[in-house]
Coordinates of C-alpha atoms in Angstrom, one line a residue:
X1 CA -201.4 13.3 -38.4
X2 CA -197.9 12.1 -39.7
X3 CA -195.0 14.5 -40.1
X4 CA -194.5 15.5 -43.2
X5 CA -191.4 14.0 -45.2
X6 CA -188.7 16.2 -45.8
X7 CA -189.0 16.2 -49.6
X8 CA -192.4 17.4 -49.3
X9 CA -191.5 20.2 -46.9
X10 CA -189.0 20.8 -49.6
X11 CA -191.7 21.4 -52.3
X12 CA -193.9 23.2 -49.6
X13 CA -191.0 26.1 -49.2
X14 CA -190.3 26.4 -53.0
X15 CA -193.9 26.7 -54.0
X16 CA -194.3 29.2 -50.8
X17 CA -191.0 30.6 -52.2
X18 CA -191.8 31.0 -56.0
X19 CA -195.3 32.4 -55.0
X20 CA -193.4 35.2 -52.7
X21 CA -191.4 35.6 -55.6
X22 CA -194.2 36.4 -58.3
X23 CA -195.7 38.6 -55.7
X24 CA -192.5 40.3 -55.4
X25 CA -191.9 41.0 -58.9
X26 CA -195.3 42.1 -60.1
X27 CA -195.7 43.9 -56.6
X28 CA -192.3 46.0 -57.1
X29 CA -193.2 47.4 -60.5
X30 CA -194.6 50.8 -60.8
X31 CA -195.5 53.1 -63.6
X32 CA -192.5 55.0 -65.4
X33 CA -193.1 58.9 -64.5
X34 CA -192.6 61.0 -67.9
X35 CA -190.6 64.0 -67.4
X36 CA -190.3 66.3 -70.2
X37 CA -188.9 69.7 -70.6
X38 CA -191.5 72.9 -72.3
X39 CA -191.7 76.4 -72.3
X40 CA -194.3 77.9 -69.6
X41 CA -195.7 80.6 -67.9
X42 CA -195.9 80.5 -64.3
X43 CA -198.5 82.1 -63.9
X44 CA -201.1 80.8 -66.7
X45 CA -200.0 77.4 -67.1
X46 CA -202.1 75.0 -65.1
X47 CA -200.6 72.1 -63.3
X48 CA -201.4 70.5 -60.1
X49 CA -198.2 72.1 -58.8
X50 CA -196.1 74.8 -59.5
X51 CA -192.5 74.9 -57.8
X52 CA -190.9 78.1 -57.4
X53 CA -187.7 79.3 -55.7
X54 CA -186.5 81.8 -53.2
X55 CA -182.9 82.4 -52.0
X56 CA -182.2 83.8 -48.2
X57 CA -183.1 87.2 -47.2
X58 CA -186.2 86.2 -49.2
X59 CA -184.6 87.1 -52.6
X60 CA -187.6 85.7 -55.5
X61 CA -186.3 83.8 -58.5
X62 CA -188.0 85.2 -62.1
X63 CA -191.2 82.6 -61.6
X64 CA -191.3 83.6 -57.7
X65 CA -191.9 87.3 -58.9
X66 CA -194.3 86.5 -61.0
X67 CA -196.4 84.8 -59.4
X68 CA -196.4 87.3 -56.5
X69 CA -196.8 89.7 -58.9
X70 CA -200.0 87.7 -59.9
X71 CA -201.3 87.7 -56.2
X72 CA -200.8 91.0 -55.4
X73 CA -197.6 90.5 -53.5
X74 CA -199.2 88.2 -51.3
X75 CA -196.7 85.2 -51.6
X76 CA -194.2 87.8 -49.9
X77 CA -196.3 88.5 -46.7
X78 CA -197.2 84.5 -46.6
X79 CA -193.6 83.6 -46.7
X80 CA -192.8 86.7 -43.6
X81 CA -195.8 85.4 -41.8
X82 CA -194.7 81.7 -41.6
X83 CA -191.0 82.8 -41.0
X84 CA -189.5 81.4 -44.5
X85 CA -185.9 82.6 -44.9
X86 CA -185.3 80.8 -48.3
X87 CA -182.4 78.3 -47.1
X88 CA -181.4 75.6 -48.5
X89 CA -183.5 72.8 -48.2
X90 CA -186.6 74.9 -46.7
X91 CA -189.9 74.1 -48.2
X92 CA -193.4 75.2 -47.7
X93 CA -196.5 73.7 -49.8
X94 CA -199.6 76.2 -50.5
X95 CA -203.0 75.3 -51.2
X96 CA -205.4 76.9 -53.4
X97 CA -202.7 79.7 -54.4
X98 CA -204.5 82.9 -55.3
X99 CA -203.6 84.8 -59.4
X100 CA -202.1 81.7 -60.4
X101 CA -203.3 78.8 -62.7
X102 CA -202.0 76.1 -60.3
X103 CA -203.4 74.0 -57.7
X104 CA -201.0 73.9 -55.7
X105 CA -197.5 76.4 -54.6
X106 CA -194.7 74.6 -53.6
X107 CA -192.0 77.2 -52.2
X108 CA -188.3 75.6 -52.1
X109 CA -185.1 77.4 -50.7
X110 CA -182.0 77.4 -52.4
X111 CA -179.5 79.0 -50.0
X112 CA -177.6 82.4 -50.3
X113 CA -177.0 83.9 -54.1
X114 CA -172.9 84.2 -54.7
X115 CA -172.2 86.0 -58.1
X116 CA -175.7 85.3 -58.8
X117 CA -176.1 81.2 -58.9
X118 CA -176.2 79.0 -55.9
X119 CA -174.1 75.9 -55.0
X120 CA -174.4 72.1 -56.5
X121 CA -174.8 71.1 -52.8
X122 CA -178.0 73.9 -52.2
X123 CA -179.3 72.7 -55.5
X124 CA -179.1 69.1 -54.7
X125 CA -180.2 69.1 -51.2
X126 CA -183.5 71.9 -52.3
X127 CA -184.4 69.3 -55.1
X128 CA -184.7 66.7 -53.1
X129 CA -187.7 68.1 -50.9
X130 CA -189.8 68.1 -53.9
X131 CA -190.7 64.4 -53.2
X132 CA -190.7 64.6 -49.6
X133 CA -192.8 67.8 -49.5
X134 CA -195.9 66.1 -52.3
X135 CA -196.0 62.9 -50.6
X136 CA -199.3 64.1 -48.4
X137 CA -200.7 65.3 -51.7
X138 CA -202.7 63.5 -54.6
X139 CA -200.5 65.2 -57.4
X140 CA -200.0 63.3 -60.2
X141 CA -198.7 65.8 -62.1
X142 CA -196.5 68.5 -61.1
X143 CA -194.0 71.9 -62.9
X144 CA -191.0 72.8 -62.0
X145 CA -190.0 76.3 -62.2
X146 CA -185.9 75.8 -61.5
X147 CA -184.6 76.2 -64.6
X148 CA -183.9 79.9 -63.7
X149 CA -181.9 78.8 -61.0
X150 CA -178.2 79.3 -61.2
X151 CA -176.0 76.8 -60.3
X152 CA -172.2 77.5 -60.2
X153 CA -170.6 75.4 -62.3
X154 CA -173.1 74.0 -64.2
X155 CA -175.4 74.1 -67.1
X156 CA -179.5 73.0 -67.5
X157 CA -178.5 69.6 -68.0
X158 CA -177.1 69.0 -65.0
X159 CA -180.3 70.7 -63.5
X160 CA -182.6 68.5 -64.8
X161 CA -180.8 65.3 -64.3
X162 CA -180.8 66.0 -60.5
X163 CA -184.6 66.2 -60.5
X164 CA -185.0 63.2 -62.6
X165 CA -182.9 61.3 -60.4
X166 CA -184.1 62.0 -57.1
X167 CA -188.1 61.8 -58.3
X168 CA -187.3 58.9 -60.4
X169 CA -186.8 57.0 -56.9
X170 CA -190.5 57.4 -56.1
X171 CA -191.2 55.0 -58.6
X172 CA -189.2 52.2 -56.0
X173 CA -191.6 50.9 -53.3
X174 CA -190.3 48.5 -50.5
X175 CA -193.7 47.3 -49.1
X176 CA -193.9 44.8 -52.2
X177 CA -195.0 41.9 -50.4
X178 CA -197.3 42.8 -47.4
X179 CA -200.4 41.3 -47.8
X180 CA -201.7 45.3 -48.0
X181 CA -199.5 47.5 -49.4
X182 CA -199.4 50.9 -47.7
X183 CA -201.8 53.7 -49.5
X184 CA -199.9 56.6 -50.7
X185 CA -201.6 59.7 -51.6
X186 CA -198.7 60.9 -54.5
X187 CA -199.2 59.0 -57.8
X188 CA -196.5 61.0 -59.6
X189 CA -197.3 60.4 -63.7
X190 CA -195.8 63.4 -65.3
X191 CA -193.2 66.3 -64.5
X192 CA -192.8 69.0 -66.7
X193 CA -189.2 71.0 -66.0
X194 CA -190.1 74.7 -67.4
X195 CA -187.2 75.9 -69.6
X196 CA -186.5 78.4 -72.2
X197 CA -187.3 77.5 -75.9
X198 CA -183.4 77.2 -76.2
X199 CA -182.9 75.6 -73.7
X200 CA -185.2 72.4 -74.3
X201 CA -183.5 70.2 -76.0
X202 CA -180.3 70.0 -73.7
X203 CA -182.9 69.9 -70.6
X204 CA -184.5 66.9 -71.9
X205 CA -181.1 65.3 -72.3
X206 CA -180.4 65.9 -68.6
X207 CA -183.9 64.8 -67.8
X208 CA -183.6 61.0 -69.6
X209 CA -180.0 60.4 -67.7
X210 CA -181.3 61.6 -64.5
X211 CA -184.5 59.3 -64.7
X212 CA -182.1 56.0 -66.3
X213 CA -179.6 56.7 -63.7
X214 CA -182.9 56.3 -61.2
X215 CA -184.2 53.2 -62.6
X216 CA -180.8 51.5 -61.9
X217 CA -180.8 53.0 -58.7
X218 CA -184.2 51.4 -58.0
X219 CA -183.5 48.1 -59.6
X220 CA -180.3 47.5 -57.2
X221 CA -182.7 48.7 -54.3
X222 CA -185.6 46.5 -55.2
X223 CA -182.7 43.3 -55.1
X224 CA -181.4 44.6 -52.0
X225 CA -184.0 44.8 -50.0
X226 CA -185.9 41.4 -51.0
X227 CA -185.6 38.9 -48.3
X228 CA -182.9 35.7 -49.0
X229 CA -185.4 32.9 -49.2
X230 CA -187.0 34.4 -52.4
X231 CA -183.3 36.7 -54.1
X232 CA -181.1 33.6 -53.9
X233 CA -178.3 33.3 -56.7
X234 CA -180.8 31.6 -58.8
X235 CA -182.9 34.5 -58.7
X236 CA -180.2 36.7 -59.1
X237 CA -179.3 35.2 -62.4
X238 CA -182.3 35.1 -63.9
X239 CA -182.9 39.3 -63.1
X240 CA -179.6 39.1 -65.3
X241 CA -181.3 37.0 -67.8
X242 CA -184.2 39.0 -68.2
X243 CA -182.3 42.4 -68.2
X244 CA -180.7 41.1 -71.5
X245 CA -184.5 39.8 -73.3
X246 CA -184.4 41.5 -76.0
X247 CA -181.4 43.7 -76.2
X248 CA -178.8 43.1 -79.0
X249 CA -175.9 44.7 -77.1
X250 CA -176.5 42.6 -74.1
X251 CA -175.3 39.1 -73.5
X252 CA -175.4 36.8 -70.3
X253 CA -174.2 33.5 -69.6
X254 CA -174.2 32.0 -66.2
X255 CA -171.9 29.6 -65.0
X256 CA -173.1 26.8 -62.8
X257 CA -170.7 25.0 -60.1
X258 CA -169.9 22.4 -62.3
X259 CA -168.3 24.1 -64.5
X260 CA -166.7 26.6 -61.9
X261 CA -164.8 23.1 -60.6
X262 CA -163.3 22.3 -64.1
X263 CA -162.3 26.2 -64.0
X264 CA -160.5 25.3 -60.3
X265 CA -162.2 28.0 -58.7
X266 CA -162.1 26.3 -55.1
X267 CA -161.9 29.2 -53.1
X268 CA -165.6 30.4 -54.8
X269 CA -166.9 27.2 -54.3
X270 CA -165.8 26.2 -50.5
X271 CA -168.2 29.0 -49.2
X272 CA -171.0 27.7 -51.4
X273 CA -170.4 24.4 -50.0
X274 CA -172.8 24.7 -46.8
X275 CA -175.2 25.8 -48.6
X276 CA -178.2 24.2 -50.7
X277 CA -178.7 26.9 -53.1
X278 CA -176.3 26.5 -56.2
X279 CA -173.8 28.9 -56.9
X280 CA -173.7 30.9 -59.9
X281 CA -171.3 33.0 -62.0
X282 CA -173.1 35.3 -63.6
X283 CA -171.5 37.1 -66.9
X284 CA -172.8 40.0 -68.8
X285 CA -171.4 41.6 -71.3
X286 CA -172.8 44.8 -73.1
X287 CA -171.1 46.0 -76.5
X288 CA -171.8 49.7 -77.2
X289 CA -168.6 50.5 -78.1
X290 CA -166.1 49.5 -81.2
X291 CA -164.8 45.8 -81.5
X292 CA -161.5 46.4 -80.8
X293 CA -161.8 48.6 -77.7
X294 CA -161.3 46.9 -74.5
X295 CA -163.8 47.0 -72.0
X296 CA -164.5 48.1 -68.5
X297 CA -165.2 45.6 -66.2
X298 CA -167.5 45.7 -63.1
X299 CA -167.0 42.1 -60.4
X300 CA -169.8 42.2 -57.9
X301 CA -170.2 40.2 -54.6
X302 CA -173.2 38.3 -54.4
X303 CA -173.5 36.9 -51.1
X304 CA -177.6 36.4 -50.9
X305 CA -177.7 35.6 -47.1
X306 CA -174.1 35.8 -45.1
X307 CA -174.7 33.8 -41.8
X308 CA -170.8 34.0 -41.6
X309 CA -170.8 30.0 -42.0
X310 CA -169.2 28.2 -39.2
X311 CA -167.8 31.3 -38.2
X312 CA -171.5 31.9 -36.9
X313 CA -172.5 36.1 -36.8
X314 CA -174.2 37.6 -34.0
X315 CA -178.2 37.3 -34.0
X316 CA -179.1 40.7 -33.7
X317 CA -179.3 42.5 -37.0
X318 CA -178.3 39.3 -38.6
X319 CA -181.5 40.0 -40.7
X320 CA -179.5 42.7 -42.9
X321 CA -177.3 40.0 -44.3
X322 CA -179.6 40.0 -46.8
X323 CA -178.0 43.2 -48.3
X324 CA -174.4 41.1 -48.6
X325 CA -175.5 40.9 -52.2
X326 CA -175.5 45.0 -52.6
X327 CA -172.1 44.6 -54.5
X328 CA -173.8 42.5 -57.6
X329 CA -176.9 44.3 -57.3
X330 CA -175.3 47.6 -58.4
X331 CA -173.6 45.9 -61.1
X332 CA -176.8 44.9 -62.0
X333 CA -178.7 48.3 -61.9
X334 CA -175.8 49.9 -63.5
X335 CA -176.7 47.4 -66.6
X336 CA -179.9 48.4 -66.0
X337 CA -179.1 52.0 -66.9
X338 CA -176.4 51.4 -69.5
X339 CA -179.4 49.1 -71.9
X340 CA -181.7 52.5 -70.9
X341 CA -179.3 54.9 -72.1
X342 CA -177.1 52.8 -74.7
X343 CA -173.3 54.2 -73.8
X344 CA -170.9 53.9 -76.6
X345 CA -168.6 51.6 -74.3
X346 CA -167.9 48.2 -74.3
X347 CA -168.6 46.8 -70.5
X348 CA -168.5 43.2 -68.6
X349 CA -170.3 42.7 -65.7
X350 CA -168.8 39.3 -63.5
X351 CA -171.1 38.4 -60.1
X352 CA -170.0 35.5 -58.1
X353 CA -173.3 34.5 -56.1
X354 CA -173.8 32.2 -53.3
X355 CA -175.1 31.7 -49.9
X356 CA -172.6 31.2 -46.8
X357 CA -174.3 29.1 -44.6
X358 CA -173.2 26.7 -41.9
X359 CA -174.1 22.6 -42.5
X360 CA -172.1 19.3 -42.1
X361 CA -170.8 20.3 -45.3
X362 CA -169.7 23.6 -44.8
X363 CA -166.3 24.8 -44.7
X364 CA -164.2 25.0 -41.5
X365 CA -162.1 27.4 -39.7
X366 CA -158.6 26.1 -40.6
X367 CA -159.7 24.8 -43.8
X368 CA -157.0 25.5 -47.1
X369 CA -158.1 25.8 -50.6
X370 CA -156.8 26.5 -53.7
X371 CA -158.3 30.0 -55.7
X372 CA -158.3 29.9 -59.8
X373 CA -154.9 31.3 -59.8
X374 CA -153.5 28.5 -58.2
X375 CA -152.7 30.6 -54.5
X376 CA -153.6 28.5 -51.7
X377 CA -156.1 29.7 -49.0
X378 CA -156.0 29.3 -45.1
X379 CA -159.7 30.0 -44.3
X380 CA -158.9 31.1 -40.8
X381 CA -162.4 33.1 -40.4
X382 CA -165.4 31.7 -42.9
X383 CA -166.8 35.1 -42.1
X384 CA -164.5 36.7 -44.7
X385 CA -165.9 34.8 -47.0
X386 CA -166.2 38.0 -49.6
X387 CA -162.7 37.9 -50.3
X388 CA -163.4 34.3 -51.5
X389 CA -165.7 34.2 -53.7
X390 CA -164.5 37.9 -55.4
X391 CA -160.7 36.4 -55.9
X392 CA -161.9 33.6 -58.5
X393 CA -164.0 36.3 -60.0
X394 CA -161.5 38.5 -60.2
X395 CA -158.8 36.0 -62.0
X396 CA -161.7 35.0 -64.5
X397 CA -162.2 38.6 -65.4
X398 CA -158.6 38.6 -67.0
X399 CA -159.9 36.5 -70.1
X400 CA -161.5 39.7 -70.9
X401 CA -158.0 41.6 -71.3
X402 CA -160.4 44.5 -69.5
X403 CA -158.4 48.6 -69.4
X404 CA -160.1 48.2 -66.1
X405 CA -161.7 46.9 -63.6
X406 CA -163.9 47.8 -60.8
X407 CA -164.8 45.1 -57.8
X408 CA -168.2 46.4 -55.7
X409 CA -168.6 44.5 -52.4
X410 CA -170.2 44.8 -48.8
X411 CA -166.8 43.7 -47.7
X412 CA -166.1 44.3 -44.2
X413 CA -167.9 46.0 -40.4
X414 CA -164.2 47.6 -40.4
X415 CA -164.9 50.4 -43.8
X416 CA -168.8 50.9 -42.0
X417 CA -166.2 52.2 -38.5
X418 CA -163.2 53.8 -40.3
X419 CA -166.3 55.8 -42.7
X420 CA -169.6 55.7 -41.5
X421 CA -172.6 55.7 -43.9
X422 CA -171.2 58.4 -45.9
X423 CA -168.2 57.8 -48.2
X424 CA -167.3 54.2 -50.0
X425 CA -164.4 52.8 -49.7
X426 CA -162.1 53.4 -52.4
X427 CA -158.3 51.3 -52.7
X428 CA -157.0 51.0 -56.0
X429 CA -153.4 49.5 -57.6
X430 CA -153.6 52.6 -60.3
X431 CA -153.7 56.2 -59.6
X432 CA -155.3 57.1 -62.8
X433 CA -158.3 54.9 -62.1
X434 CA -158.6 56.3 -58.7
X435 CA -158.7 59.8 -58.9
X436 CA -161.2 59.0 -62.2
X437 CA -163.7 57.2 -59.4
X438 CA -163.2 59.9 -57.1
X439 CA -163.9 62.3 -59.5
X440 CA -167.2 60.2 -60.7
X441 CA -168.1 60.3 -56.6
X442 CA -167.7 63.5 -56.8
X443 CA -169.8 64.9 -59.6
X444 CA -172.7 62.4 -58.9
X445 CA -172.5 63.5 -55.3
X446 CA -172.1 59.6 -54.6
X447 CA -168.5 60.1 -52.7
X448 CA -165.8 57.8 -52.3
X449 CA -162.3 58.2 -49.8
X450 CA -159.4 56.7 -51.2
X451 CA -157.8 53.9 -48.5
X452 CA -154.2 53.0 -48.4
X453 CA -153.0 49.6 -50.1
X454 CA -149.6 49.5 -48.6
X455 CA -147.2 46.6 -49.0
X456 CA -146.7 47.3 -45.3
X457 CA -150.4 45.8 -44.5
X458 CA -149.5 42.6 -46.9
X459 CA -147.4 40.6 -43.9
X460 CA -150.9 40.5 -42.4
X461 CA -151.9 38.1 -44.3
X462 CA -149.1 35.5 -44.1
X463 CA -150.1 31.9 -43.5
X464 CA -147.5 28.9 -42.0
X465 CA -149.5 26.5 -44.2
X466 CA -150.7 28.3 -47.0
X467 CA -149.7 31.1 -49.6
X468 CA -152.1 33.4 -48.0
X469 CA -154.8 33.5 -45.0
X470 CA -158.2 35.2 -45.5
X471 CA -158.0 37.8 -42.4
X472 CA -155.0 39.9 -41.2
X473 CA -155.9 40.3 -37.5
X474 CA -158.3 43.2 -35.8
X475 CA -156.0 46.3 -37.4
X476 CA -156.9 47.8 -40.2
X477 CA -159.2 45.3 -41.5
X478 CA -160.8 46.9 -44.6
X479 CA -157.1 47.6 -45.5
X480 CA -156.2 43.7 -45.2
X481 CA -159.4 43.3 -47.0
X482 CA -158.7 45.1 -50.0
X483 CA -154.7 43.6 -50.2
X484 CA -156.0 40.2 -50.2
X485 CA -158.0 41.0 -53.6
X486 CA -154.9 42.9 -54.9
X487 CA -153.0 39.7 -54.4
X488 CA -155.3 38.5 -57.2
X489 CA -155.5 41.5 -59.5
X490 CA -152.2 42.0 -60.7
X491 CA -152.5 41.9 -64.4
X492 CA -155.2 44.9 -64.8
X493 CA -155.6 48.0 -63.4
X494 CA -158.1 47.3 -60.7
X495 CA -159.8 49.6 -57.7
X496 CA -161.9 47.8 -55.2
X497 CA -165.0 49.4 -53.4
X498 CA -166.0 48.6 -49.9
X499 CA -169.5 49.6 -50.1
X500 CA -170.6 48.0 -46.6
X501 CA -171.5 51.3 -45.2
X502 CA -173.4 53.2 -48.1
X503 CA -175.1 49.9 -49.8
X504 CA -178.1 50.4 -47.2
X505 CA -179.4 51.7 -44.0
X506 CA -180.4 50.1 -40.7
X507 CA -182.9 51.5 -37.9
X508 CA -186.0 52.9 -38.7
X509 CA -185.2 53.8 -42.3
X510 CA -184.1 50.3 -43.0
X511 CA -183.5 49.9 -46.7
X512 CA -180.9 49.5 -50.0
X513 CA -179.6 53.0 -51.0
X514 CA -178.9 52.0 -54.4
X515 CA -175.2 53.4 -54.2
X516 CA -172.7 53.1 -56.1
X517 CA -174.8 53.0 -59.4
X518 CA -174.7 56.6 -59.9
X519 CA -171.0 56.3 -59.0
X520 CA -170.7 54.1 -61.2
X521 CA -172.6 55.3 -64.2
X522 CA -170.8 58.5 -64.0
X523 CA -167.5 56.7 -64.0
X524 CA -168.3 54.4 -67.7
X525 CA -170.4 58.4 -69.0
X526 CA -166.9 59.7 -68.0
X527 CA -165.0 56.7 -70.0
X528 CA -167.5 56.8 -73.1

């Protein structure tokens, strides 16, 4: 046989490639759950699942004491018998519940009772379970008996929104493109959030957040966590293409390389230049607010696969490079759940997208380039190639005149040791727009930690041959980082987020979180 020619293994991998892809988008879609808020009675309406709560020292919420009313008090000696204490977080699933209409008794606890309500964090972490407590369970339909639960602080709304958004991310599966995807016993279709007559109309409203907040949660998980040979910046642009079919406050326009060269954006285009896949600049811009208001804009980093170029990475783990791209993602799943939702807010969504790969063509350690704003660039590490591509972004983003703007990027291994998994990264040029972010972290318990940006960490950076160099040494390298970017973000307010530690998680739960949409979303529900 005679070796194939390399324009035909060229066709090979793109058919291969767009058939993976197909597979991928068909294979990640799953029915919307409907959640709706009505008036029940725990112990006549019939459902597949009824979830109560309990607080410690086994204190019943309203539905609880009905239904163990119902049985003749036997839910109390059950919950003795199998030691249930009613923290937070505690669950225990019941089968063929006895008084009751329901299939099923799903027992949650909610923590100790303070003035009579429990706290965010209890509810939160209690809610949660729900999933994780059905999965081994056929349920397709389920009631939720929480709205009697006090939460300090907060209203039905808020209630709902959290189960919305937590069950809402069942509808996300990962195992898209195995040949057999894994069977699943919980087909969740419908949840039904029991509530007062009153009280239906504002639960509702918290439902439909919680469960758009979800699907843009699950849409920036579901780009996350494809492989690189099928989300490359191609791909990328046309998710962005397809999220606007359609919608008349939507807009996109994509920018190819061609016309990021007349623009002078060198410093984008020298870490695309080892690689085959074109570059793209993907726009979006969403009117929901008045003409004249300026908008909010959100830059993400879309590195598809980051092999760190010449400045070749390590092999182990190099496979979750394929999350580099977590920064646009977000921007795109936060689009996702602006078109769901329709905020009154006028919002711009910039992602530079490439691959950084190493090739004859690639660029070297050494290397100086010139950025959009006309700063030259000493590429001493092609590594820190995040920086690169977000700078031109940034500068283009001024043409918008934006009040503000928020860059999202998987930026540096420094923020993942200075952090952990647990808090973004949060440096900012503006007070104002910081404490609003942390705030937004706060309230969609999606936290960020504000960084320094000191002038001190700027002499880092200087170059003997150019205006700036890309890395500032081993200290303090998400702080170096983030004054690079500032160097380049002068004329707005601007806040960048290092999200390289909360974007996904390696190990055995390997997999895109999703953050910072809901971050994010709470920030522009805050603005609107």
């Amino acid at each position: 046989m005679t070796p194939a020619s390399s324009s035909a293994k060229k066709v090979v991998k793109k058919t291969a490639e767009k058939t993976a892809s197909k597979k991928a988008a068909t294979s990640t879609k799953s029915s919307s759950i409907q959640f709706s808020a009505k008036v029940i009675d725990p112990v006549k309406h019939t459902t597949q699942c009824l979830v109560i709560a309990v607080y410690e020292g086994l204190k019943l919420s309203p539905a609880a004491s009905s239904v163990d009313a119902a049985d003749a008090h036997q839910l109390t000696a059950l919950l003795k018998r199998e030691g249930f204490q009613g923290k937070a977080g505690q669950s225990l699933l019941l089968l063929n519940p006895q008084g009751i209409a329901a299939e099923r008794l799903l027992v949650l606890g909610f923590g100790s009772l303070k003035d009579g309500s429990v706290t965010a964090d209890n509810f939160r972490r209690s809610a949660q379970k729900i999933g994780e407590s059905l999965k081994p369970t056929p349920c397709s339909e389920i009631t939720i008996a929480l709205d009697e639960v006090s939460v300090a602080g907060q209203e039905i709304d808020w209630q709902a929104r959290q189960i919305a958004e937590g069950l809402g991310q069942l509808e996300y599966r990962a195992d898209g493109l195995k040949s057999k995807p894994t069977e699943i016993s919980l087909q969740l279709k419908k949840v039904y959030l029991g509530t007062a007559k009153s009280q239906v109309a504002k639960a509702t409203k918290g439902l439909d957040l919680g469960h758009a907040i979800a699907k843009g949660v699950n849409f920036t998980r579901n780009l996350g966590d494809l492989p690189g040979n099928i989300c490359t910046p191609t791909y990328l642009a046309e998710q962005a293409k397809q999220l606007a079919k359609g919608q008349t406050k939507l807009s996109v326009n994509v920018l190819e390389e061609k016309q990021m060269k007349e623009l002078g954006m060198g410093s984008f285009l020298s870490v695309a230049a080892g690689s085959e896949q074109p570059a793209k600049l993907i726009v979006l811009e969403y009117k929901g607010g008045n003409k004249k208001d300026a908008p909010v804009a959100l830059v993400g980093k879309g590195i598809t696969f980051d092999t760190g170029g010449i400045s070749l990475k390590p092999g182990p783990a190099m496979d979750e490079m394929k999350y580099d791209m977590c920064g646009a993602a977000s921007v795109l799943g936060t689009f996702q759940t602006l078109v769901e939702l329709q905020l009154p807010i006028n919002v711009v969504g910039v992602i530079a997208t490439t691959e950084n790969m190493p090739s004859g063509a690639a660029t070297k350690p050494g290397d100086i380039v010139t950025s959009m704003s006309g700063l030259t660039i000493e590429i001493l590490n092609t590594d820190a190639e995040g920086r690169l591509v977000l700078c031109d972004a940034l500068t283009y983003t001024e043409r918008f005149k934006p009040k503000a703007v928020v860059d999202i990027a998987t930026l540096t291994g420094a923020c993942v040791i200075a952090l952990g998994n647990h808090a973004t990264g949060l440096f900012s040029n503006n007070d104002d727009l910081a404490k609003s972010l942390l705030k937004a972290g706060e309230e969609s318990a999606d936290r960020a930690w504000q960084m320094p940006l000191w002038d001190d960490y700027q002499k880092q950076l200087d170059s003997n041959f150019a205006d700036i160099a890309n890395i500032g040494g081993r200290e303090a390298g998400s702080v170096t980082a983030a004054c690079f970017l500032s160097r380049f973000a002068k004329k707005f307010a601007w806040a960048h987020l290092d999200i390289a530690g909360t974007a996904w998680r390696s190990g055995g739960a390997k997999g895109a979180t999703g953050r910072p949409v809901p971050l994010l979303v709470q920030y522009l529900l805050n603005q609107a």
